[in-house]
Coordinates of C-alpha atoms in Angstrom, one line a residue:
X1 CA 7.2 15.3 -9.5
X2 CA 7.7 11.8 -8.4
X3 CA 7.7 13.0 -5.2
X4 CA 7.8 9.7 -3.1
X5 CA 8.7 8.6 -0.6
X6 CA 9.2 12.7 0.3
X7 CA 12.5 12.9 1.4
X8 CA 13.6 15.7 -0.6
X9 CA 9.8 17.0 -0.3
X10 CA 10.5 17.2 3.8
X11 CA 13.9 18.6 2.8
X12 CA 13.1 21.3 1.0
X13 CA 10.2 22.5 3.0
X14 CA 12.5 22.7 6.0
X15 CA 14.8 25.0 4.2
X16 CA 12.0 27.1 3.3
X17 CA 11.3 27.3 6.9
X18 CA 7.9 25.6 7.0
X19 CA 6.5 28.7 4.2
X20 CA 5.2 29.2 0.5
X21 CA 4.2 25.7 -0.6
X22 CA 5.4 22.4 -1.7
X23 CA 3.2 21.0 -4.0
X24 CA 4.6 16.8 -4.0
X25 CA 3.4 14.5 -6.9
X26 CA 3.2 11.0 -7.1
X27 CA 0.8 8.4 -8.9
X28 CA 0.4 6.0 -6.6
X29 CA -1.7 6.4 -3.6
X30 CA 0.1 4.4 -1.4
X31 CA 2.8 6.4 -1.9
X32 CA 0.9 10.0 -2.0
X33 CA 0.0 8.7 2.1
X34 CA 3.7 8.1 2.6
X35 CA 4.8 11.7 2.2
X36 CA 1.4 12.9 3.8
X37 CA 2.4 10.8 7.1
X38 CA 6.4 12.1 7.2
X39 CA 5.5 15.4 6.5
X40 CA 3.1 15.1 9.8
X41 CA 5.9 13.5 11.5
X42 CA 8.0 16.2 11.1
X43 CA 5.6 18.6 11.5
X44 CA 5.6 20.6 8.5
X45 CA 2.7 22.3 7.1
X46 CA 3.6 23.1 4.0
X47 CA 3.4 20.4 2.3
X48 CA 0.1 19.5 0.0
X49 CA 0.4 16.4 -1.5
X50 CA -2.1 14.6 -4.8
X51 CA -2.0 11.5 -7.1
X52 CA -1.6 12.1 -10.5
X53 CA 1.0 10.9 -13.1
X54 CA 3.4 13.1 -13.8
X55 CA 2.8 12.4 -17.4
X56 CA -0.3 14.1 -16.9
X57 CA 0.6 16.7 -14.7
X58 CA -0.2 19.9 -17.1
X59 CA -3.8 20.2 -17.0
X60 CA -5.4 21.3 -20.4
X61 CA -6.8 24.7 -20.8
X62 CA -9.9 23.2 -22.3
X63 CA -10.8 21.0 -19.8
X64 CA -12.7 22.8 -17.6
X65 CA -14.3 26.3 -17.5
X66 CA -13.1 26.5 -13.7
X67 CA -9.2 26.9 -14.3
X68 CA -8.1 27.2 -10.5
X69 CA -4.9 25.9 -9.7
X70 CA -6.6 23.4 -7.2
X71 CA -9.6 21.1 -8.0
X72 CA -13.2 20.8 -7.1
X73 CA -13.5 20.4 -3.5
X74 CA -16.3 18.2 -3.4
X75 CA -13.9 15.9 -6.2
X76 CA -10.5 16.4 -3.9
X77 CA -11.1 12.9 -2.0
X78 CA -10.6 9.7 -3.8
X79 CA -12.8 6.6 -3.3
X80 CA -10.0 4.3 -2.2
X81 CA -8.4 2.0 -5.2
X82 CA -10.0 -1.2 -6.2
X83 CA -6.6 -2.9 -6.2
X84 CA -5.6 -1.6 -2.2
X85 CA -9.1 -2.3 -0.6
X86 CA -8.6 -5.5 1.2
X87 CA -12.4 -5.6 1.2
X88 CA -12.4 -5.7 -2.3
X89 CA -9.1 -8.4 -1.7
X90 CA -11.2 -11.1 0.4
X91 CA -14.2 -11.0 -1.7
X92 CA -12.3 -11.7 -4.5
X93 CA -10.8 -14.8 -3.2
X94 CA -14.4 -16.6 -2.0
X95 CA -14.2 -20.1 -3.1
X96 CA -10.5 -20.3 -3.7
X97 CA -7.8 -22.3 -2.1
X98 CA -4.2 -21.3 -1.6
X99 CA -3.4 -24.4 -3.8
X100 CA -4.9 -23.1 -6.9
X101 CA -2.3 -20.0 -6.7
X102 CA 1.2 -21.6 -7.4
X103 CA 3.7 -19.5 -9.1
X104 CA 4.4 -20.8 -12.3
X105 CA 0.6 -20.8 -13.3
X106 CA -1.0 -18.9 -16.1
X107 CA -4.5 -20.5 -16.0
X108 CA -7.6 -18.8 -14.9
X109 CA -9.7 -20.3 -12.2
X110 CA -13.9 -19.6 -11.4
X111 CA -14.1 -17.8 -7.9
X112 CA -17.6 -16.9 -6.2
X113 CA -18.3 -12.9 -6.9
X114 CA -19.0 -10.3 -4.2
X115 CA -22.0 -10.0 -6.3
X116 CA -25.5 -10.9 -4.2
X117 CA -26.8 -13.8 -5.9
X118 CA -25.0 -16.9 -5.0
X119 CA -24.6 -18.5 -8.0
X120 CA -22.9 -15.5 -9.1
X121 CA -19.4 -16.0 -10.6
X122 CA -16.9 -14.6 -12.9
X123 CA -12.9 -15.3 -14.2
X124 CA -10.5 -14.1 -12.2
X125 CA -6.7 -15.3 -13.6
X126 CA -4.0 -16.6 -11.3
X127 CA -1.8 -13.6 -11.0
X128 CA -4.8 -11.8 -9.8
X129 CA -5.4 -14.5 -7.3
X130 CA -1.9 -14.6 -6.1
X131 CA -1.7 -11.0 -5.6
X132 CA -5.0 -11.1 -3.6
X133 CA -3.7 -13.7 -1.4
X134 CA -0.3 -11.7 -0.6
X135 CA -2.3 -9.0 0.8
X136 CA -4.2 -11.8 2.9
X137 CA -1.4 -13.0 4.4
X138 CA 0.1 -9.0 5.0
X139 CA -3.1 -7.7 6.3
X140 CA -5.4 -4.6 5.2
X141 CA -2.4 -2.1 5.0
X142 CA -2.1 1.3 5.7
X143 CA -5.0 2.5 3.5
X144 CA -7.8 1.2 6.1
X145 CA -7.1 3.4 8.7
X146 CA -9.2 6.5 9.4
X147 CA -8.1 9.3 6.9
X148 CA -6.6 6.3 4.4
X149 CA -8.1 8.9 1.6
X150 CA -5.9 10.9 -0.9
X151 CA -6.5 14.1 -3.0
X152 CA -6.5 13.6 -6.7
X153 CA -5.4 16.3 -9.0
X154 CA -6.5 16.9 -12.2
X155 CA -3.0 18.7 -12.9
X156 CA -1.8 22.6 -12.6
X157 CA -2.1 24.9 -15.3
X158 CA 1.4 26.2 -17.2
X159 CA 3.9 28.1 -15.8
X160 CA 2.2 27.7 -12.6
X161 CA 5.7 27.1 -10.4
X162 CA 8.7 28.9 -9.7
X163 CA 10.5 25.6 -9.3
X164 CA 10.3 22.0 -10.3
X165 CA 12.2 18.9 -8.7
X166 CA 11.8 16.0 -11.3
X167 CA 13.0 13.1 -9.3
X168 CA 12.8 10.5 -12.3
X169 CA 11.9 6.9 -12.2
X170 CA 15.2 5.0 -13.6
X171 CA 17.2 1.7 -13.8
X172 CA 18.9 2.5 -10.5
X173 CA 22.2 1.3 -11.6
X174 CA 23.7 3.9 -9.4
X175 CA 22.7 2.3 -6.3
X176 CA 25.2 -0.6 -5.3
X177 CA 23.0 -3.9 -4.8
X178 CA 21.8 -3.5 -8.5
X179 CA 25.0 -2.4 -10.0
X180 CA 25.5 -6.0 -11.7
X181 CA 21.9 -7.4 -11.2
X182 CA 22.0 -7.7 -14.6
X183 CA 18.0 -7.2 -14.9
X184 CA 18.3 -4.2 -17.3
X185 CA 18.5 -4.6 -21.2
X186 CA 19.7 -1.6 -23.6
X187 CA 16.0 -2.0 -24.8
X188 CA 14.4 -1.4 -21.2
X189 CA 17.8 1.1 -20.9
X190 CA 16.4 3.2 -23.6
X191 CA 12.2 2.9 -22.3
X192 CA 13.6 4.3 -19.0
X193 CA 14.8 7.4 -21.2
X194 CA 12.1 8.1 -23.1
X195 CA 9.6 7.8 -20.4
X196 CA 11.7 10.5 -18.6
X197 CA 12.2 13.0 -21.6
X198 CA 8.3 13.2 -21.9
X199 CA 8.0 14.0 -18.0
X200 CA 10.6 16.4 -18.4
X201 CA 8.6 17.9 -21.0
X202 CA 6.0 18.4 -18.5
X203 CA 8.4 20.0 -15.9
X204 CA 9.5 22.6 -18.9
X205 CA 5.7 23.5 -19.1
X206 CA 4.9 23.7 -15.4
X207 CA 7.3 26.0 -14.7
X208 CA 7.0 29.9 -15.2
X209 CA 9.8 31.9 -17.2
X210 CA 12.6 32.4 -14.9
X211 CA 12.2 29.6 -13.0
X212 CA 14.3 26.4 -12.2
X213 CA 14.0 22.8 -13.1
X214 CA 16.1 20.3 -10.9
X215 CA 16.5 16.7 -13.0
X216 CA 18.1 14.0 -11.1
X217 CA 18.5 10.3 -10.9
X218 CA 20.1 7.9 -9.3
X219 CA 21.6 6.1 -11.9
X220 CA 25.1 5.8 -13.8
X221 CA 23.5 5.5 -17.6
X222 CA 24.2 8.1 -19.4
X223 CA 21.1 7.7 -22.1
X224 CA 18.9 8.5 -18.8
X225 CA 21.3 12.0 -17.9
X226 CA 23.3 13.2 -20.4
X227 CA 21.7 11.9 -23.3
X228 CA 18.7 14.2 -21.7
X229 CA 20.6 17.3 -22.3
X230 CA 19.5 18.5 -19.4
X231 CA 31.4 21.5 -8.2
X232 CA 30.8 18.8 -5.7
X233 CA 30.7 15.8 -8.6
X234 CA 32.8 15.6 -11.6
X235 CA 31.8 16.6 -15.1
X236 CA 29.4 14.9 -17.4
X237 CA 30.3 12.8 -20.1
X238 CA 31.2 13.9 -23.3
X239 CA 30.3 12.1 -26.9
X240 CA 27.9 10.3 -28.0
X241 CA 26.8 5.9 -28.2
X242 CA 25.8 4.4 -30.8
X243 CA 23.8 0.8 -31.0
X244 CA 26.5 -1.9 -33.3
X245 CA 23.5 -1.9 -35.9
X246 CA 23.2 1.7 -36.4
X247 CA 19.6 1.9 -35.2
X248 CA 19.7 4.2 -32.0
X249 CA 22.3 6.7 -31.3
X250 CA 22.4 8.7 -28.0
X251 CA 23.9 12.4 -28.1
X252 CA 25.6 13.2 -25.0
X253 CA 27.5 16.3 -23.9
X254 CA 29.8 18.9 -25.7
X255 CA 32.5 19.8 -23.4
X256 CA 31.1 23.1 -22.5
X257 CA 27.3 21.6 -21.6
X258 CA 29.6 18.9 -19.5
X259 CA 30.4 21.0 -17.0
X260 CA 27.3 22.0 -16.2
X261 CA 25.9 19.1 -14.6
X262 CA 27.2 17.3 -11.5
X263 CA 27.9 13.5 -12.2
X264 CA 28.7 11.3 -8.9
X265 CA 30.2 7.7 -10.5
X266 CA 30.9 5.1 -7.9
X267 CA 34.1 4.8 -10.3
X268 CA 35.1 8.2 -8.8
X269 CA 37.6 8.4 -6.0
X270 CA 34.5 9.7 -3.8
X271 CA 33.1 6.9 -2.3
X272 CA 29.7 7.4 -3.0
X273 CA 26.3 5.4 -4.8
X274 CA 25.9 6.7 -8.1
X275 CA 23.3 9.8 -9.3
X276 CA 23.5 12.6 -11.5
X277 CA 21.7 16.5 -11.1
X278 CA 21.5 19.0 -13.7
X279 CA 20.1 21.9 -12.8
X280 CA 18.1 24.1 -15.6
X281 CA 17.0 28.0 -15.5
X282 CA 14.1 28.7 -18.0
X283 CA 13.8 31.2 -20.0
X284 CA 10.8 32.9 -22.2
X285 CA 8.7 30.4 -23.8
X286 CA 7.3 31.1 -27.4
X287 CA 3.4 31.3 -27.5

């Protein structure tokens, strides 16, 4: 889940020796064609990779009436995004000038339509402008070569996996250059963990009695590890932090639960970014 940009997808289909299946996740589509094009690099074939969000990843029993665990396959390729077609990009900006896009403006602006009538137009605001611009200037991207398609999934059904990696999205305070950036708030601190405790209930449902769920991040908050109560690090941390106004708390670790996750702080004397792993074994599920 959150598979990009496949790193530890390649990695863990070469220690499975190119066999089984490695099922990679990610929403975007850029990104779904990253991990396609590594895993080509390197080779490996076991690798299938689809957009979806891994919010959405547990496909509902009612959906469908056809319940496989891949989709239709005259629906498995996607008609390329509006916002990454640079077709869709210079038709957009007909009739505008670079002048109209300055940063600091919020205005709309009329542009000509890709519509056939001439006269045609419609309201197209300035951010949407500027962004068609930027991919003027960087050119049509990877998505216009041959093959620039994806396969979208309309998610697995439960317990369909023996393991789950759930590489969450976080603040990345772990990693150095953003250590004391300063752009995080304990607001947006505390959106980062929620967001991740509802794909971790997906994870939980994806994966079949017995199996394994592997959470990790690369952050040093402790709301987005330990407050998720999910030897080569130390310990987790222990306690609990609660906001001055009494309005949030976070529950952390007991002692016991602390040793059974891997914490690496760059506080530690290890030299090392900061990231956390806790590793889960599921167990029978009611209903």
């Amino acid at each position: 889940m959150c598979a990009a940009p496949g790193g530890k997808t390649t990695a863990i289909a070469i220690l499975m020796k190119d066999k089984g299946e490695v099922v990679a996740l990610d929403r975007s589509h850029n990104k779904v064609m990253d991990i396609l094009k590594l895993a080509a690099e390197m080779d490996l074939n076991c690798i299938k990779a689809y957009k979806i969000d891994a919010l959405k990843s547990v496909r509902k029993i009612n959906e469908e009436t056809n319940l496989g665990m891949e989709d239709n396959p005259n629906e498995a390729a996607e008609t390329m995004a509006e916002d990454s077609d640079p077709c869709h990009a210079a038709h957009a900006t007909i009739g505008a000038t670079a002048t109209d896009a300055g940063e600091d403006s919020s205005t709309t602006t009329i542009v000509q339509s890709d519509e056939q009538k001439p006269d045609s137009k419609r309201y197209v605001s300035k951010a949407e402008l500027r962004k068609n611009l930027r991919r003027m200037k960087n050119g049509p991207g990877r998505n216009n070569y041959s093959g620039g398609r994806v396969e979208k999934s309309k998610g697995f059904l439960p317990n369909s996996f023996d393991r789950v990696l759930l590489d969450a999205p976080c603040s990345a305070l772990g990693l150095r250059p953003r250590l004391f950036a300063g752009e995080e708030t304990l607001e947006s601190l505390k959106n980062h963990a929620t967001y991740q405790r509802r794909m971790f209930d997906q994870a939980v449902k994806l994966v079949r009695p017995g199996g394994v769920i592997l959470y990790s991040t690369c952050t040093i908050n402790p709301g987005e590890n330990e407050a998720l109560h999910p030897k080569v690090g130390g310990p987790g941390i222990v306690g609990s932090w609660e906001r001055s106004n009494k309005t949030y708390t976070e529950e952390w670790l007991t002692e016991q639960e602390a040793e059974l996750v891997q914490r690496f702080d760059p506080s530690s004397s290890v030299d090392t970014i900061g990231f956390f792993i806790a590793k889960f074994e599921v167990g029978q599920k009611e209903g």
